[in-house]
mmCIF file of C-alpha atoms (C1' of nucleotides) in Angstrom:
data_model
loop_
_atom_site.group_PDB
_atom_site.id
_atom_site.type_symbol
_atom_site.label_atom_id
_atom_site.label_comp_id
_atom_site.label_asym_id
_atom_site.label_seq_id
_atom_site.Cartn_x
_atom_site.Cartn_y
_atom_site.Cartn_z
ATOM 1 C CA MET A 289 13.215 76.731 -61.676
ATOM 2 C CA ARG A 290 17.158 77.722 -61.721
ATOM 3 C CA PRO A 291 18.714 79.059 -58.612
ATOM 4 C CA LEU A 292 18.447 82.525 -57.290
ATOM 5 C CA PHE A 293 22.465 84.803 -58.028
ATOM 6 C CA HIS A 294 24.284 84.908 -54.977
ATOM 7 C CA PRO A 295 27.267 87.260 -54.682
ATOM 8 C CA ALA A 296 30.707 85.165 -53.345
ATOM 9 C CA ILE A 297 31.349 87.192 -50.551
ATOM 10 C CA GLU A 298 34.607 88.084 -51.000
ATOM 11 C CA ASP A 299 32.672 90.049 -54.389
ATOM 12 C CA VAL A 300 30.185 91.399 -51.578
ATOM 13 C CA GLN A 301 31.091 95.110 -52.374
ATOM 14 C CA PRO A 302 30.514 98.083 -49.655
ATOM 15 C CA GLU A 303 28.997 100.146 -52.326
ATOM 16 C CA ALA A 304 26.436 97.621 -52.995
ATOM 17 C CA ILE A 305 25.704 97.107 -48.775
ATOM 18 C CA LEU A 306 24.930 100.813 -48.494
ATOM 19 C CA HIS A 307 22.745 101.407 -51.447
ATOM 20 C CA ALA A 308 21.203 98.648 -50.283
ATOM 21 C CA LEU A 309 20.632 100.430 -46.560
ATOM 22 C CA SER A 310 19.997 103.358 -47.562
ATOM 23 C CA ASP A 311 16.239 103.066 -48.118
ATOM 24 C CA PRO A 312 14.625 102.760 -44.344
ATOM 25 C CA ARG A 313 11.905 99.745 -45.822
ATOM 26 C CA ARG A 314 14.914 98.043 -46.812
ATOM 27 C CA ALA A 315 16.729 98.434 -43.948
ATOM 28 C CA ALA A 316 14.057 96.851 -41.831
ATOM 29 C CA ILE A 317 13.172 94.610 -43.852
ATOM 30 C CA PHE A 318 16.747 93.733 -43.571
ATOM 31 C CA ALA A 319 16.825 93.958 -39.386
ATOM 32 C CA ARG A 320 13.881 91.543 -39.077
ATOM 33 C CA ILE A 321 15.287 88.731 -41.438
ATOM 34 C CA THR A 322 18.049 89.217 -39.413
ATOM 35 C CA LYS A 323 16.168 89.310 -35.744
ATOM 36 C CA ALA A 324 13.881 86.497 -36.971
ATOM 37 C CA GLY A 325 15.854 83.988 -36.666
ATOM 38 C CA CYS A 326 17.452 84.130 -40.275
ATOM 39 C CA VAL A 327 14.556 82.810 -42.055
ATOM 40 C CA GLU A 328 11.276 84.459 -43.574
ATOM 41 C CA ALA A 329 8.679 84.036 -46.187
ATOM 42 C CA CYS A 330 9.311 87.413 -48.149
ATOM 43 C CA SER A 331 5.389 88.553 -48.394
ATOM 44 C CA ALA A 332 5.835 88.068 -44.280
ATOM 45 C CA VAL A 333 7.335 91.306 -44.750
ATOM 46 C CA SER A 334 4.618 93.023 -46.854
ATOM 47 C CA ALA A 335 4.106 96.543 -44.515
ATOM 48 C CA VAL A 336 6.829 98.547 -43.312
ATOM 49 C CA GLY A 337 6.023 100.694 -39.848
ATOM 50 C CA ASP A 338 2.053 101.420 -41.216
ATOM 51 C CA GLN A 339 3.100 101.895 -45.083
ATOM 52 C CA VAL A 340 2.003 98.591 -47.426
ATOM 53 C CA ILE A 341 4.232 98.049 -49.440
ATOM 54 C CA PRO A 342 3.408 96.781 -53.519
ATOM 55 C CA LYS A 343 4.405 93.140 -53.858
ATOM 56 C CA SER A 344 6.435 93.864 -56.909
ATOM 57 C CA SER A 345 8.560 96.951 -55.362
ATOM 58 C CA LEU A 346 8.955 94.297 -52.443
ATOM 59 C CA SER A 347 10.402 91.742 -54.914
ATOM 60 C CA SER A 348 12.743 94.084 -56.055
ATOM 61 C CA HIS A 349 13.801 95.026 -52.778
ATOM 62 C CA PHE A 350 14.094 91.702 -51.804
ATOM 63 C CA LYS A 351 16.833 91.480 -55.316
ATOM 64 C CA ILE A 352 18.728 94.003 -54.337
ATOM 65 C CA LEU A 353 19.440 93.154 -50.203
ATOM 66 C CA ARG A 354 19.907 89.751 -52.174
ATOM 67 C CA GLU A 355 22.594 91.176 -55.351
ATOM 68 C CA ALA A 356 24.085 92.985 -51.882
ATOM 69 C CA GLY A 357 24.999 89.817 -50.031
ATOM 70 C CA LEU A 358 23.110 90.402 -47.305
ATOM 71 C CA ILE A 359 20.317 87.945 -47.685
ATOM 72 C CA ARG A 360 20.681 84.528 -49.099
ATOM 73 C CA CYS A 361 17.091 83.116 -50.978
ATOM 74 C CA GLU A 362 15.804 79.512 -51.497
ATOM 75 C CA ARG A 363 12.961 78.235 -52.798
ATOM 76 C CA HIS A 364 10.886 75.906 -50.836
ATOM 77 C CA GLY A 365 7.653 74.766 -52.180
ATOM 78 C CA VAL A 366 5.586 77.866 -53.136
ATOM 79 C CA GLU A 367 7.422 80.481 -50.959
ATOM 80 C CA MET A 368 10.701 82.218 -49.971
ATOM 81 C CA ARG A 369 13.179 81.581 -47.203
ATOM 82 C CA ASN A 370 15.369 84.210 -46.753
ATOM 83 C CA HIS A 371 18.010 83.854 -44.643
ATOM 84 C CA SER A 372 20.314 86.925 -43.576
ATOM 85 C CA ARG A 373 23.763 86.692 -44.479
ATOM 86 C CA CYS A 374 25.090 88.876 -41.219
ATOM 87 C CA ALA A 375 27.203 87.227 -39.676
ATOM 88 C CA GLU A 376 29.462 86.680 -43.356
ATOM 89 C CA VAL A 377 29.225 89.433 -44.087
ATOM 90 C CA GLU A 378 30.339 91.090 -40.563
ATOM 91 C CA ALA A 379 33.325 89.021 -40.911
ATOM 92 C CA ARG A 380 34.112 90.443 -44.356
ATOM 93 C CA PHE A 381 32.903 94.378 -43.088
ATOM 94 C CA PRO A 382 33.990 94.401 -38.986
ATOM 95 C CA GLY A 383 31.634 96.050 -37.169
ATOM 96 C CA LEU A 384 29.583 97.334 -40.391
ATOM 97 C CA LEU A 385 26.308 96.145 -40.429
ATOM 98 C CA SER A 386 25.722 96.101 -36.793
ATOM 99 C CA ALA A 387 27.201 100.065 -36.744
ATOM 100 C CA ILE A 388 24.058 100.918 -39.354
ATOM 101 C CA MET A 389 21.575 98.741 -38.067
ATOM 102 C CA ASN A 390 22.742 101.152 -34.520
ATOM 103 C CA ALA A 391 22.327 104.116 -36.430
ATOM 104 C CA TYR A 392 18.923 103.850 -37.807
ATOM 105 C CA ALA A 393 18.065 102.148 -33.877
ATOM 106 C CA ALA A 394 18.771 105.359 -32.657
ATOM 107 C CA SER A 395 17.481 107.706 -34.939
ATOM 108 C CA MET B 163 26.278 135.521 -50.092
ATOM 109 C CA ARG B 164 24.262 133.828 -47.542
ATOM 110 C CA PRO B 165 25.368 130.587 -45.026
ATOM 111 C CA LEU B 166 25.358 127.588 -46.233
ATOM 112 C CA PHE B 167 22.161 125.550 -44.989
ATOM 113 C CA HIS B 168 23.853 122.708 -42.753
ATOM 114 C CA PRO B 169 22.282 120.171 -40.520
ATOM 115 C CA ALA B 170 21.791 119.733 -36.586
ATOM 116 C CA ILE B 171 23.295 117.062 -35.953
ATOM 117 C CA GLU B 172 20.817 115.670 -34.214
ATOM 118 C CA ASP B 173 18.494 116.337 -37.235
ATOM 119 C CA VAL B 174 21.332 113.668 -39.456
ATOM 120 C CA GLN B 175 19.589 110.918 -40.083
ATOM 121 C CA PRO B 176 21.390 107.202 -41.032
ATOM 122 C CA GLU B 177 19.727 106.692 -44.585
ATOM 123 C CA ALA B 178 21.237 110.193 -45.823
ATOM 124 C CA ILE B 179 24.468 109.037 -44.422
ATOM 125 C CA LEU B 180 24.254 105.975 -46.551
ATOM 126 C CA HIS B 181 23.328 107.034 -49.576
ATOM 127 C CA ALA B 182 25.941 110.002 -49.603
ATOM 128 C CA LEU B 183 28.549 107.327 -48.540
ATOM 129 C CA SER B 184 27.328 104.329 -51.064
ATOM 130 C CA ASP B 185 29.116 106.568 -54.223
ATOM 131 C CA PRO B 186 32.267 105.225 -53.880
ATOM 132 C CA ARG B 187 33.557 108.985 -55.494
ATOM 133 C CA ARG B 188 31.903 110.628 -52.133
ATOM 134 C CA ALA B 189 33.092 108.260 -50.255
ATOM 135 C CA ALA B 190 36.134 108.940 -51.472
ATOM 136 C CA ILE B 191 36.159 112.726 -51.364
ATOM 137 C CA PHE B 192 34.662 112.195 -47.923
ATOM 138 C CA ALA B 193 37.824 110.270 -46.875
ATOM 139 C CA ARG B 194 40.047 112.897 -48.508
ATOM 140 C CA ILE B 195 39.117 115.207 -46.674
ATOM 141 C CA THR B 196 38.503 113.794 -43.486
ATOM 142 C CA LYS B 197 42.276 112.614 -43.275
ATOM 143 C CA ALA B 198 43.416 116.509 -44.749
ATOM 144 C CA GLY B 199 43.212 117.292 -41.181
ATOM 145 C CA CYS B 200 39.663 118.320 -41.934
ATOM 146 C CA VAL B 201 40.581 121.305 -44.339
ATOM 147 C CA GLU B 202 40.452 121.455 -48.219
ATOM 148 C CA ALA B 203 38.882 123.655 -51.355
ATOM 149 C CA CYS B 204 36.660 121.545 -53.340
ATOM 150 C CA SER B 205 38.416 121.862 -56.500
ATOM 151 C CA ALA B 206 41.582 119.635 -54.737
ATOM 152 C CA VAL B 207 39.763 116.501 -55.040
ATOM 153 C CA SER B 208 38.894 117.598 -58.751
ATOM 154 C CA ALA B 209 39.420 113.881 -59.395
ATOM 155 C CA VAL B 210 39.461 110.150 -57.593
ATOM 156 C CA GLY B 211 41.401 107.969 -59.069
ATOM 157 C CA ASP B 212 42.120 108.028 -62.368
ATOM 158 C CA GLN B 213 38.515 109.930 -63.232
ATOM 159 C CA VAL B 214 38.130 113.171 -63.948
ATOM 160 C CA ILE B 215 34.910 114.883 -61.830
ATOM 161 C CA PRO B 216 33.457 117.426 -63.761
ATOM 162 C CA LYS B 217 32.902 120.702 -61.503
ATOM 163 C CA SER B 218 29.090 120.643 -61.905
ATOM 164 C CA SER B 219 28.803 116.620 -60.625
ATOM 165 C CA LEU B 220 31.342 117.995 -57.768
ATOM 166 C CA SER B 221 29.825 120.542 -56.152
ATOM 167 C CA SER B 222 26.629 118.071 -56.495
ATOM 168 C CA HIS B 223 28.809 116.206 -54.451
ATOM 169 C CA PHE B 224 29.470 118.300 -52.110
ATOM 170 C CA LYS B 225 26.100 119.538 -51.439
ATOM 171 C CA ILE B 226 24.866 116.223 -51.148
ATOM 172 C CA LEU B 227 27.852 115.311 -48.132
ATOM 173 C CA ARG B 228 26.811 118.421 -46.801
ATOM 174 C CA GLU B 229 23.420 118.224 -46.357
ATOM 175 C CA ALA B 230 24.006 114.895 -45.256
ATOM 176 C CA GLY B 231 25.410 116.216 -42.603
ATOM 177 C CA LEU B 232 29.391 114.930 -43.238
ATOM 178 C CA ILE B 233 30.993 117.907 -44.148
ATOM 179 C CA ARG B 234 30.657 121.412 -43.031
ATOM 180 C CA CYS B 235 31.093 123.927 -45.727
ATOM 181 C CA GLU B 236 32.042 127.355 -45.137
ATOM 182 C CA ARG B 237 33.618 130.590 -48.005
ATOM 183 C CA HIS B 238 36.725 132.221 -47.546
ATOM 184 C CA GLY B 239 37.538 133.846 -50.052
ATOM 185 C CA VAL B 240 36.871 133.155 -53.974
ATOM 186 C CA GLU B 241 37.530 129.119 -52.026
ATOM 187 C CA MET B 242 35.373 127.265 -49.973
ATOM 188 C CA ARG B 243 36.915 125.028 -46.846
ATOM 189 C CA ASN B 244 34.959 122.260 -46.184
ATOM 190 C CA HIS B 245 35.863 120.310 -42.740
ATOM 191 C CA SER B 246 34.855 116.541 -41.728
ATOM 192 C CA ARG B 247 31.882 116.400 -39.006
ATOM 193 C CA CYS B 248 33.575 112.802 -38.939
ATOM 194 C CA ALA B 249 33.338 113.645 -34.782
ATOM 195 C CA GLU B 250 30.204 114.949 -34.157
ATOM 196 C CA VAL B 251 28.912 112.107 -36.193
ATOM 197 C CA GLU B 252 30.806 109.869 -34.500
ATOM 198 C CA ALA B 253 29.110 110.498 -30.714
ATOM 199 C CA ARG B 254 25.643 110.574 -32.865
ATOM 200 C CA PHE B 255 25.948 107.252 -34.324
ATOM 201 C CA PRO B 256 29.081 105.489 -32.875
ATOM 202 C CA GLY B 257 31.104 103.323 -34.935
ATOM 203 C CA LEU B 258 29.517 103.887 -38.250
ATOM 204 C CA LEU B 259 31.532 105.746 -40.159
ATOM 205 C CA SER B 260 35.231 104.021 -39.445
ATOM 206 C CA ALA B 261 33.107 100.585 -40.302
ATOM 207 C CA ILE B 262 32.607 102.104 -43.619
ATOM 208 C CA MET B 263 35.597 103.802 -44.439
ATOM 209 C CA ASN B 264 37.415 100.196 -43.696
ATOM 210 C CA ALA B 265 35.420 98.569 -45.361
ATOM 211 C CA TYR B 266 35.829 100.702 -48.591
ATOM 212 C CA ALA B 267 39.683 100.693 -47.623
ATOM 213 C CA ALA B 268 38.893 96.288 -47.269
ATOM 214 C CA SER B 269 37.783 96.270 -50.783
ATOM 215 C "C1'" DC C 211 -7.009 69.813 -64.025
ATOM 216 C "C1'" DC C 212 -7.796 73.950 -61.807
ATOM 217 C "C1'" DC C 213 -7.498 77.146 -58.259
ATOM 218 C "C1'" DA C 214 -5.535 79.296 -54.798
ATOM 219 C "C1'" DT C 215 -1.274 81.634 -53.731
ATOM 220 C "C1'" DA C 216 4.023 83.411 -53.550
ATOM 221 C "C1'" DG C 217 7.006 85.664 -56.631
ATOM 222 C "C1'" DT C 218 8.645 87.806 -60.933
ATOM 223 C "C1'" DT C 219 8.856 90.618 -64.640
ATOM 224 C "C1'" DC C 220 7.006 93.728 -68.115
ATOM 225 C "C1'" DG C 221 5.591 98.865 -69.253
ATOM 226 C "C1'" DG C 222 5.747 103.514 -68.549
ATOM 227 C "C1'" DG C 223 5.408 107.167 -65.139
ATOM 228 C "C1'" DA C 224 8.459 109.733 -61.964
ATOM 229 C "C1'" DT C 225 11.836 110.944 -59.673
ATOM 230 C "C1'" DT C 226 17.217 111.202 -59.702
ATOM 231 C "C1'" DT C 227 21.812 111.669 -61.214
ATOM 232 C "C1'" DC C 228 25.230 113.499 -65.074
ATOM 233 C "C1'" DG C 229 27.077 116.843 -66.790
ATOM 234 C "C1'" DG C 230 28.035 121.073 -70.504
ATOM 235 C "C1'" DA C 231 27.007 125.471 -70.726
ATOM 236 C "C1'" DA C 232 26.655 129.880 -68.347
ATOM 237 C "C1'" DC C 233 25.815 132.710 -64.642
ATOM 238 C "C1'" DT C 234 27.356 134.345 -59.926
ATOM 239 C "C1'" DA C 235 30.462 135.681 -56.316
ATOM 240 C "C1'" DC C 236 35.000 137.095 -54.969
ATOM 241 C "C1'" DT C 237 39.703 138.789 -55.367
ATOM 242 C "C1'" DG C 238 43.714 141.061 -57.045
ATOM 243 C "C1'" DA C 239 45.556 144.104 -61.072
ATOM 244 C "C1'" DA C 240 45.943 148.601 -63.690
ATOM 245 C "C1'" DT D 201 36.862 151.305 -60.808
ATOM 246 C "C1'" DT D 202 36.356 148.168 -64.436
ATOM 247 C "C1'" DC D 203 38.857 143.734 -65.932
ATOM 248 C "C1'" DA D 204 40.562 139.405 -65.700
ATOM 249 C "C1'" DG D 205 41.455 135.145 -63.532
ATOM 250 C "C1'" DT D 206 39.544 131.252 -60.556
ATOM 251 C "C1'" DA D 207 35.816 129.133 -57.163
ATOM 252 C "C1'" DG D 208 31.202 127.481 -57.315
ATOM 253 C "C1'" DT D 209 26.642 126.757 -57.781
ATOM 254 C "C1'" DT D 210 22.559 126.975 -60.990
ATOM 255 C "C1'" DC D 211 20.264 125.500 -65.391
ATOM 256 C "C1'" DC D 212 18.183 122.593 -68.581
ATOM 257 C "C1'" DG D 213 17.733 118.458 -71.403
ATOM 258 C "C1'" DA D 214 18.805 113.573 -71.698
ATOM 259 C "C1'" DA D 215 20.374 109.080 -69.300
ATOM 260 C "C1'" DA D 216 19.118 106.159 -65.419
ATOM 261 C "C1'" DT D 217 16.935 104.280 -62.033
ATOM 262 C "C1'" DC D 218 12.748 104.145 -58.746
ATOM 263 C "C1'" DC D 219 8.015 102.808 -58.632
ATOM 264 C "C1'" DC D 220 3.893 99.862 -58.652
ATOM 265 C "C1'" DG D 221 -0.313 98.107 -61.536
ATOM 266 C "C1'" DA D 222 -0.826 94.953 -64.613
ATOM 267 C "C1'" DA D 223 -0.092 90.599 -66.544
ATOM 268 C "C1'" DC D 224 2.754 85.683 -66.074
ATOM 269 C "C1'" DT D 225 5.444 82.091 -63.751
ATOM 270 C "C1'" DA D 226 5.736 78.332 -60.453
ATOM 271 C "C1'" DT D 227 4.429 75.510 -56.946
ATOM 272 C "C1'" DG D 228 1.038 72.976 -54.476
ATOM 273 C "C1'" DG D 229 -2.902 70.731 -52.945
ATOM 274 C "C1'" DG D 230 -7.558 68.946 -54.157
#
DNA sequence: CCCATAGTTCGGGATTTCGGAACTACTGAA
DNA sequence: TTCAGTAGTTCCGAAATCCCGAACTATGGG
């Protein structure tokens, strides 16, 4: 399997990050990956709140997060490990991710 | 003319703000309104960069910014005055708007 | 092999966005 | 008061995007 595309941190665009996180389900997925020590399988987040997410939708959510530069995905056997790129993104856009996650937590 | 709808600051949702600002043109419009002492006519931002924005599109951009709680619009004679709600939003979601605007400025 | 599991891709229906044209709201001048 | 001009909104069809079930691919264990 060919390795998945990940943008270099300097190619990461604010609009892509805002678009990715403007969906509360994606924001919740990203928050969970970031909190969970930066490693988790995709299907581990098969539901957000009480809402079940079909796996085709889930797959596209992960793709959007990945292409926005928010997560890094690599296959380990049959499952995927998802690492948060939180630290890299924070270095490039200081305060952005923490402010967004705080805003969701406060709402 | 009936007054335009504006959400109360406590009803403002992070996803609406992120969605509104995930479009670089809307982000540029918001930045301009915020910088320009919080007052400006809609048609004063008829272009962003070298890209002309048709007025029906401009109207919908302003509507999205307004309904997201980012700006306050009121008619004064034939034109509209747009005030940034930046301070209110910063109070509700500390650091959010400044981080977003900095990210755009840095990219 | 064959099966089970984890994700991806495909397809087409629902939703959203875009922008030109027509419309409304307001002002000032004749 | 009527007319003309300016500022924005609404309408509507085309284009783009989102959503999710079904089919498919990739991997590992019997």
